[in-house]
């Protein structure tokens, strides 16, 4: 707890001093995250730190924005929450963390180095409010009820809340609008760092409260996941606008991750595989989205990095995207959801053209600037799994509450 | 089964036998392709013929020195490892059939090669001709000496490709003399004339139809028995393994190869238009190679299946089929031959008729025993020499008269007296007039088919006598129409010495065989003589003689029936109309399937995706109101689902 306290104090001081020089806040934010890292699981913390650093540095590329200085602190507090969620299993604390990750994005989505995007902000906040309400009610009810009717209501409320929060079809409508009209850098934060906590909390709550009578509800979850995959992948198929492609790609990716929830009643071993697959896919999505949105910001990147990101999304070994899908498919097959595994594979195939198109649209040429460096590091992160990530499954098994 | 006999230098001898002809044809094949063509290229065919001579020497050595020459002798086998782990090796077999057949092939190929030196002297494609001619011979020798079916297939396919090359030799289709049929003639919209390139295509395409089932049958035999050596396959056990229907299907599939190669009904058309090739090719094709390969293979199978020992139902069905298919093909071809107007087509039809008799006689072995196979085999040999001689004479006549249709009066007989002599000997010796060669063999055949009285009554014998009479009649006609009563022709006499020498040597072989039959006490000659001395055989001989005389004195009778026979009973509609129609129908179905796949992949699926994709994005009109309607609607739906799910639980 002392690390948490220390990092929060550092953050507050840094943010306060940012009216002098925004670089103070930048340094303070990084230090705060590093302090928090010390207590956590090394591998998990390192990967989250990597995502957070990419987010913070890409924000530095738009330091003319309306809340410059404060934005680093917002990202840092999201990162701290994401680190902390690893070792929490109590409901109240989890719900607090959910809010802590969610609230900063309400602000971030509106900032830009030109005009404030109030219109986008309203849409986003409206969705998030409904999502948060549904999620929190669902979570509390799940912990408190034994009535099967209430249980199933609560379960699905949690799932819909989660779906709206992260952008799963058919409640994904905010995603294309926000992704297409907000500034690419805040969007990359929403698409990456903001996604971990809702999923991890949902995993923990559902694992803790799962009953054997869950089966029909899991089928509903599977159907929603499948719908999301199809909507996302086919929606992306016929557009030439990179940010729109990325929006629908997010919808599809969230579908893949939601699919892992059907494995929660399978054996312990498969739950680890399911969660490992889901989290790894979140990392793929994070690094990919950060990389692509940074490329959009800098109007092009090297074809090599663009294709590296694309191949990882498509799922070519040995890139990270291959292992995440492998784990997901493995857990689906062993929890008797073979049809969902087949749909996932089909969807991976459908996604190939637009990811290639994305690489073609963005891989137009290398530029020496900060955002290009962010793209480079994001694409290098896809190579982490050159070491076959069984270590990631072990990491998940050490997570508290699953 | 086989004796262990030391065979000194056998590998080297076999290499000489098979490879010398092919290697010897390389110089001419290469020189002919050079630019500019060297002057000495036209002398190189002599080398090719020398290669054939080497083969002949080896074949004769094998005939006289490897084992004993008797139908009862144990076969001698010589194995060269190939795929020992699969029990598939180069197994050469030397028994009564293969030794005689190999020598026959080599003699005939060599004599025709000598003839070809003069006949093909001024041709425009000598490299092509000699390479395929020698490949043809080597392939046939491989078929003859093979015990292993896979190895036999190599030779079998060599025959196929070489026949395609040789029948279509005059690929320019620019010489009327090389066509078959009357130019520009049409019946019911179908061309009744065939160019050399068409002839080559018809040959190879028909043969492939038979080869495919044969491949599968060989594969099945290997899978079922684990060996491909004809002499070792446990034929009797086969029926226990796959039942009667299995044996029938397997053997009929296998025999599709011999049936097409030997031009039995309904695969006969290619043989008739094979006459578009050079005459030397026709001679070789019709005597000792290609068409003979089919019947030879059937005889070899029967020799080792020994159906007369087995008395199994499956084999009986197959042998009945072959017996009657042979007889009917033979009758059909004999009738066609009576009305053919072209020298070579008449001979082609007569060959088909003879092949039918060989099949029928060999098939009778099921009831009669090994003797029936021997009769068929000796008929093959007699026929080979006679038919090769007749073809060579026909070639010479075409060469001198520049006319492929029957024609010639006594002037031709006087000016080409060696051709005349050879024709007289060949026709008389082949038709079965006593006491000449074929009479004795045919008497044996009469006896064999007479034995079938218990099974089929006198039908086979009656068919045989009818066929023999018709056969003899058109041989008489051939003699008469070319040397006595044909239309007046204009002769362009030049050279011809080598050609005459070749066919005279060829025809003299008939005298050698006659001498052997009459003097040798060996099996099966003694039986031939025994059968020939019977009164019934003599009566048949007299019928044949009368038919020959009739054909000779009245070679032409105008009648619509003759037109029908002469047009080969319109069998070409099968080859040129029905089969292509079926092919086109299949192509059409495939085309539709193809278009469906094209449409599905290039239009339907992409179109579907496009519509769906626009639909997905159509929701995004930027209005929060609509989005919230969707969200609330979805939440309501999920509440209903949740309640339902809760109820179930």
mmCIF file of C-alpha atoms in Angstrom, chain B residues 82-319:
data_model
loop_
_atom_site.group_PDB
_atom_site.id
_atom_site.type_symbol
_atom_site.label_atom_id
_atom_site.label_comp_id
_atom_site.label_asym_id
_atom_site.label_seq_id
_atom_site.Cartn_x
_atom_site.Cartn_y
_atom_site.Cartn_z
ATOM 1 C CA UNK B 82 14.155 -52.014 -58.743
ATOM 2 C CA UNK B 83 11.947 -51.448 -55.709
ATOM 3 C CA UNK B 84 12.683 -54.572 -53.683
ATOM 4 C CA UNK B 85 10.978 -53.153 -50.570
ATOM 5 C CA UNK B 86 7.699 -53.204 -52.507
ATOM 6 C CA UNK B 87 8.438 -56.517 -54.211
ATOM 7 C CA UNK B 88 8.450 -54.689 -57.553
ATOM 8 C CA UNK B 89 11.448 -55.495 -59.701
ATOM 9 C CA UNK B 90 12.466 -55.741 -63.310
ATOM 10 C CA UNK B 91 11.537 -59.349 -63.855
ATOM 11 C CA UNK B 92 12.282 -60.719 -67.307
ATOM 12 C CA UNK B 93 10.615 -63.959 -68.182
ATOM 13 C CA UNK B 94 11.756 -66.421 -70.811
ATOM 14 C CA UNK B 95 9.130 -68.988 -71.625
ATOM 15 C CA UNK B 96 7.645 -70.482 -74.762
ATOM 16 C CA UNK B 97 5.501 -67.417 -75.509
ATOM 17 C CA UNK B 98 7.997 -64.670 -74.805
ATOM 18 C CA UNK B 99 10.943 -66.264 -76.561
ATOM 19 C CA UNK B 100 9.016 -66.853 -79.790
ATOM 20 C CA UNK B 101 7.199 -63.537 -79.597
ATOM 21 C CA UNK B 102 10.429 -61.644 -78.966
ATOM 22 C CA UNK B 103 12.119 -63.277 -81.936
ATOM 23 C CA UNK B 104 9.059 -62.611 -84.106
ATOM 24 C CA UNK B 105 9.002 -58.940 -83.117
ATOM 25 C CA UNK B 106 12.704 -58.516 -83.758
ATOM 26 C CA UNK B 107 12.620 -60.275 -87.151
ATOM 27 C CA UNK B 108 9.633 -58.329 -88.399
ATOM 28 C CA UNK B 109 10.890 -55.001 -87.079
ATOM 29 C CA UNK B 110 14.253 -55.577 -88.709
ATOM 30 C CA UNK B 111 12.801 -56.571 -92.095
ATOM 31 C CA UNK B 112 10.410 -53.615 -92.061
ATOM 32 C CA UNK B 113 13.308 -51.405 -91.053
ATOM 33 C CA UNK B 114 15.244 -52.560 -94.117
ATOM 34 C CA UNK B 115 12.194 -51.946 -96.289
ATOM 35 C CA UNK B 116 11.821 -48.497 -94.726
ATOM 36 C CA UNK B 117 15.334 -47.538 -95.814
ATOM 37 C CA UNK B 118 14.029 -47.334 -99.355
ATOM 38 C CA UNK B 119 10.379 -46.523 -98.699
ATOM 39 C CA UNK B 120 11.067 -43.530 -96.480
ATOM 40 C CA UNK B 121 14.141 -42.326 -98.370
ATOM 41 C CA UNK B 122 12.707 -38.972 -99.461
ATOM 42 C CA UNK B 123 10.621 -38.246 -96.391
ATOM 43 C CA UNK B 124 10.646 -34.836 -94.716
ATOM 44 C CA UNK B 125 10.804 -36.038 -91.136
ATOM 45 C CA UNK B 126 13.311 -38.869 -90.888
ATOM 46 C CA UNK B 127 14.548 -38.066 -87.376
ATOM 47 C CA UNK B 128 11.049 -38.283 -85.998
ATOM 48 C CA UNK B 129 10.265 -41.438 -87.963
ATOM 49 C CA UNK B 130 13.300 -43.480 -86.987
ATOM 50 C CA UNK B 131 13.301 -42.453 -83.388
ATOM 51 C CA UNK B 132 9.682 -43.502 -82.892
ATOM 52 C CA UNK B 133 10.063 -46.593 -85.070
ATOM 53 C CA UNK B 134 12.907 -47.887 -82.918
ATOM 54 C CA UNK B 135 11.197 -46.812 -79.712
ATOM 55 C CA UNK B 136 8.156 -48.727 -80.902
ATOM 56 C CA UNK B 137 10.207 -51.886 -81.368
ATOM 57 C CA UNK B 138 12.037 -51.555 -78.053
ATOM 58 C CA UNK B 139 8.761 -50.918 -76.220
ATOM 59 C CA UNK B 140 7.207 -54.009 -77.742
ATOM 60 C CA UNK B 141 10.203 -56.111 -76.752
ATOM 61 C CA UNK B 142 9.861 -54.807 -73.205
ATOM 62 C CA UNK B 143 6.186 -55.784 -73.157
ATOM 63 C CA UNK B 144 7.072 -59.212 -74.510
ATOM 64 C CA UNK B 145 9.757 -60.108 -71.981
ATOM 65 C CA UNK B 146 8.126 -58.508 -68.928
ATOM 66 C CA UNK B 147 6.784 -60.601 -66.137
ATOM 67 C CA UNK B 148 6.242 -57.596 -63.898
ATOM 68 C CA UNK B 149 3.127 -55.619 -64.745
ATOM 69 C CA UNK B 150 4.551 -52.251 -63.750
ATOM 70 C CA UNK B 151 7.536 -52.813 -65.992
ATOM 71 C CA UNK B 152 5.209 -54.021 -68.698
ATOM 72 C CA UNK B 153 3.326 -50.755 -68.393
ATOM 73 C CA UNK B 154 6.466 -48.841 -69.302
ATOM 74 C CA UNK B 155 6.615 -50.705 -72.587
ATOM 75 C CA UNK B 156 2.855 -50.468 -72.981
ATOM 76 C CA UNK B 157 2.947 -46.699 -72.717
ATOM 77 C CA UNK B 158 5.973 -46.569 -74.992
ATOM 78 C CA UNK B 159 3.837 -48.332 -77.598
ATOM 79 C CA UNK B 160 1.115 -45.754 -77.098
ATOM 80 C CA UNK B 161 3.316 -42.711 -77.509
ATOM 81 C CA UNK B 162 5.253 -44.197 -80.423
ATOM 82 C CA UNK B 163 2.046 -45.148 -82.225
ATOM 83 C CA UNK B 164 0.783 -41.598 -81.838
ATOM 84 C CA UNK B 165 4.042 -40.259 -83.233
ATOM 85 C CA UNK B 166 4.090 -42.658 -86.166
ATOM 86 C CA UNK B 167 0.434 -42.613 -87.174
ATOM 87 C CA UNK B 168 0.498 -38.842 -87.183
ATOM 88 C CA UNK B 169 3.931 -38.819 -88.811
ATOM 89 C CA UNK B 170 2.826 -36.792 -91.841
ATOM 90 C CA UNK B 171 1.536 -34.089 -89.546
ATOM 91 C CA UNK B 172 1.266 -31.496 -92.307
ATOM 92 C CA UNK B 173 -1.833 -33.307 -93.604
ATOM 93 C CA UNK B 174 -0.863 -32.035 -97.062
ATOM 94 C CA UNK B 175 -0.686 -35.289 -99.003
ATOM 95 C CA UNK B 176 -3.916 -36.835 -100.188
ATOM 96 C CA UNK B 177 -2.074 -40.174 -100.340
ATOM 97 C CA UNK B 178 -1.794 -40.263 -96.559
ATOM 98 C CA UNK B 179 -5.495 -39.780 -95.830
ATOM 99 C CA UNK B 180 -8.075 -42.463 -95.107
ATOM 100 C CA UNK B 181 -11.471 -42.233 -96.776
ATOM 101 C CA UNK B 182 -12.683 -40.345 -99.818
ATOM 102 C CA UNK B 183 -11.815 -36.669 -99.492
ATOM 103 C CA UNK B 184 -14.678 -34.236 -98.947
ATOM 104 C CA UNK B 185 -17.156 -37.061 -98.507
ATOM 105 C CA UNK B 186 -19.699 -36.528 -95.775
ATOM 106 C CA UNK B 187 -22.366 -38.778 -94.282
ATOM 107 C CA UNK B 188 -25.023 -37.179 -92.094
ATOM 108 C CA UNK B 189 -22.843 -34.137 -91.621
ATOM 109 C CA UNK B 190 -19.840 -36.141 -90.490
ATOM 110 C CA UNK B 191 -16.556 -36.096 -92.393
ATOM 111 C CA UNK B 192 -15.820 -39.515 -93.854
ATOM 112 C CA UNK B 193 -12.131 -38.833 -94.352
ATOM 113 C CA UNK B 194 -9.353 -38.613 -91.801
ATOM 114 C CA UNK B 195 -6.032 -36.833 -91.937
ATOM 115 C CA UNK B 196 -2.808 -38.223 -90.412
ATOM 116 C CA UNK B 197 -3.001 -35.852 -87.448
ATOM 117 C CA UNK B 198 -6.588 -36.931 -86.788
ATOM 118 C CA UNK B 199 -5.499 -40.546 -87.071
ATOM 119 C CA UNK B 200 -2.747 -40.075 -84.481
ATOM 120 C CA UNK B 201 -5.132 -38.365 -82.115
ATOM 121 C CA UNK B 202 -7.797 -41.030 -82.537
ATOM 122 C CA UNK B 203 -5.254 -43.727 -81.766
ATOM 123 C CA UNK B 204 -3.864 -42.222 -78.599
ATOM 124 C CA UNK B 205 -7.217 -41.061 -77.288
ATOM 125 C CA UNK B 206 -8.850 -44.463 -77.747
ATOM 126 C CA UNK B 207 -5.930 -46.247 -76.155
ATOM 127 C CA UNK B 208 -5.993 -43.966 -73.136
ATOM 128 C CA UNK B 209 -9.616 -44.898 -72.557
ATOM 129 C CA UNK B 210 -8.524 -48.482 -72.087
ATOM 130 C CA UNK B 211 -5.304 -47.729 -70.236
ATOM 131 C CA UNK B 212 -6.958 -45.889 -67.390
ATOM 132 C CA UNK B 213 -9.006 -48.820 -66.077
ATOM 133 C CA UNK B 214 -5.962 -51.005 -66.683
ATOM 134 C CA UNK B 215 -3.824 -48.800 -64.406
ATOM 135 C CA UNK B 216 -6.403 -49.070 -61.678
ATOM 136 C CA UNK B 217 -6.691 -52.823 -62.120
ATOM 137 C CA UNK B 218 -2.919 -53.197 -61.809
ATOM 138 C CA UNK B 219 -2.975 -51.033 -58.700
ATOM 139 C CA UNK B 220 -5.764 -53.162 -57.265
ATOM 140 C CA UNK B 221 -3.884 -56.372 -58.072
ATOM 141 C CA UNK B 222 -0.856 -55.067 -56.220
ATOM 142 C CA UNK B 223 -2.938 -53.990 -53.250
ATOM 143 C CA UNK B 224 -4.692 -57.352 -53.108
ATOM 144 C CA UNK B 225 -1.822 -59.732 -53.730
ATOM 145 C CA UNK B 226 1.360 -57.800 -52.941
ATOM 146 C CA UNK B 227 3.047 -58.836 -56.160
ATOM 147 C CA UNK B 228 2.889 -57.713 -59.764
ATOM 148 C CA UNK B 229 4.619 -60.657 -61.397
ATOM 149 C CA UNK B 230 2.103 -62.298 -63.713
ATOM 150 C CA UNK B 231 3.581 -65.722 -63.089
ATOM 151 C CA UNK B 232 3.407 -65.333 -59.295
ATOM 152 C CA UNK B 233 0.073 -63.625 -58.673
ATOM 153 C CA UNK B 234 -2.160 -66.112 -56.815
ATOM 154 C CA UNK B 235 -4.979 -65.938 -59.345
ATOM 155 C CA UNK B 236 -6.987 -68.680 -57.709
ATOM 156 C CA UNK B 237 -6.998 -66.929 -54.344
ATOM 157 C CA UNK B 238 -8.245 -63.739 -55.902
ATOM 158 C CA UNK B 239 -11.790 -64.950 -56.190
ATOM 159 C CA UNK B 240 -11.894 -65.939 -52.509
ATOM 160 C CA UNK B 241 -10.707 -62.483 -51.627
ATOM 161 C CA UNK B 242 -12.937 -60.232 -53.696
ATOM 162 C CA UNK B 243 -15.699 -62.531 -54.827
ATOM 163 C CA UNK B 244 -17.033 -63.331 -58.275
ATOM 164 C CA UNK B 245 -18.128 -59.772 -59.058
ATOM 165 C CA UNK B 246 -14.771 -58.472 -57.860
ATOM 166 C CA UNK B 247 -12.856 -60.772 -60.189
ATOM 167 C CA UNK B 248 -15.081 -59.863 -63.129
ATOM 168 C CA UNK B 249 -14.713 -56.127 -62.534
ATOM 169 C CA UNK B 250 -10.982 -56.380 -61.947
ATOM 170 C CA UNK B 251 -10.254 -58.507 -65.006
ATOM 171 C CA UNK B 252 -12.555 -56.576 -67.324
ATOM 172 C CA UNK B 253 -10.919 -53.340 -66.163
ATOM 173 C CA UNK B 254 -7.550 -54.897 -66.825
ATOM 174 C CA UNK B 255 -8.587 -56.230 -70.230
ATOM 175 C CA UNK B 256 -9.795 -52.782 -71.282
ATOM 176 C CA UNK B 257 -6.116 -52.178 -72.035
ATOM 177 C CA UNK B 258 -5.748 -55.174 -74.397
ATOM 178 C CA UNK B 259 -9.205 -54.559 -75.911
ATOM 179 C CA UNK B 260 -8.362 -51.014 -76.934
ATOM 180 C CA UNK B 261 -4.811 -51.845 -78.002
ATOM 181 C CA UNK B 262 -6.072 -54.741 -80.095
ATOM 182 C CA UNK B 263 -8.989 -52.725 -81.468
ATOM 183 C CA UNK B 264 -11.842 -54.974 -80.446
ATOM 184 C CA UNK B 265 -15.383 -53.638 -80.674
ATOM 185 C CA UNK B 266 -16.260 -50.909 -79.968
ATOM 186 C CA UNK B 267 -12.726 -49.535 -79.936
ATOM 187 C CA UNK B 268 -11.933 -50.449 -83.541
ATOM 188 C CA UNK B 269 -12.081 -47.113 -85.325
ATOM 189 C CA UNK B 270 -8.600 -45.939 -84.436
ATOM 190 C CA UNK B 271 -7.067 -48.954 -86.160
ATOM 191 C CA UNK B 272 -8.809 -48.125 -89.435
ATOM 192 C CA UNK B 273 -7.540 -44.557 -89.455
ATOM 193 C CA UNK B 274 -4.123 -45.631 -88.257
ATOM 194 C CA UNK B 275 -3.625 -46.229 -91.981
ATOM 195 C CA UNK B 276 -2.768 -42.546 -92.278
ATOM 196 C CA UNK B 277 0.730 -43.387 -91.083
ATOM 197 C CA UNK B 278 3.514 -44.540 -93.407
ATOM 198 C CA UNK B 279 2.931 -48.076 -94.678
ATOM 199 C CA UNK B 280 5.932 -49.391 -92.806
ATOM 200 C CA UNK B 281 4.250 -48.233 -89.630
ATOM 201 C CA UNK B 282 1.034 -49.987 -90.566
ATOM 202 C CA UNK B 283 2.973 -53.135 -91.275
ATOM 203 C CA UNK B 284 4.728 -53.083 -87.925
ATOM 204 C CA UNK B 285 1.624 -51.984 -86.049
ATOM 205 C CA UNK B 286 -0.468 -54.760 -87.533
ATOM 206 C CA UNK B 287 1.833 -57.692 -87.257
ATOM 207 C CA UNK B 288 4.083 -57.953 -84.262
ATOM 208 C CA UNK B 289 3.614 -54.829 -82.186
ATOM 209 C CA UNK B 290 0.816 -52.703 -80.794
ATOM 210 C CA UNK B 291 -2.306 -54.651 -81.763
ATOM 211 C CA UNK B 292 -0.492 -57.903 -81.132
ATOM 212 C CA UNK B 293 0.498 -56.617 -77.689
ATOM 213 C CA UNK B 294 -3.124 -56.775 -76.567
ATOM 214 C CA UNK B 295 -3.727 -60.357 -77.607
ATOM 215 C CA UNK B 296 -0.268 -61.354 -76.487
ATOM 216 C CA UNK B 297 -0.940 -59.990 -73.018
ATOM 217 C CA UNK B 298 -4.205 -61.886 -72.845
ATOM 218 C CA UNK B 299 -2.447 -65.102 -73.884
ATOM 219 C CA UNK B 300 0.276 -64.542 -71.307
ATOM 220 C CA UNK B 301 -2.321 -63.976 -68.598
ATOM 221 C CA UNK B 302 -4.211 -67.119 -69.591
ATOM 222 C CA UNK B 303 -0.932 -69.038 -69.666
ATOM 223 C CA UNK B 304 -0.386 -68.281 -65.968
ATOM 224 C CA UNK B 305 -3.946 -67.956 -64.702
ATOM 225 C CA UNK B 306 -4.513 -71.464 -66.105
ATOM 226 C CA UNK B 307 -8.282 -71.038 -65.954
ATOM 227 C CA UNK B 308 -8.726 -74.598 -67.161
ATOM 228 C CA UNK B 309 -7.309 -75.747 -63.817
ATOM 229 C CA UNK B 310 -9.346 -73.345 -61.679
ATOM 230 C CA UNK B 311 -12.934 -73.665 -62.912
ATOM 231 C CA UNK B 312 -13.943 -70.553 -61.021
ATOM 232 C CA UNK B 313 -17.143 -68.709 -61.792
ATOM 233 C CA UNK B 314 -15.640 -65.210 -62.044
ATOM 234 C CA UNK B 315 -13.061 -66.300 -64.597
ATOM 235 C CA UNK B 316 -15.705 -68.153 -66.577
ATOM 236 C CA UNK B 317 -17.750 -64.970 -67.046
ATOM 237 C CA UNK B 318 -14.702 -63.082 -68.209
ATOM 238 C CA UNK B 319 -13.652 -65.786 -70.651
#
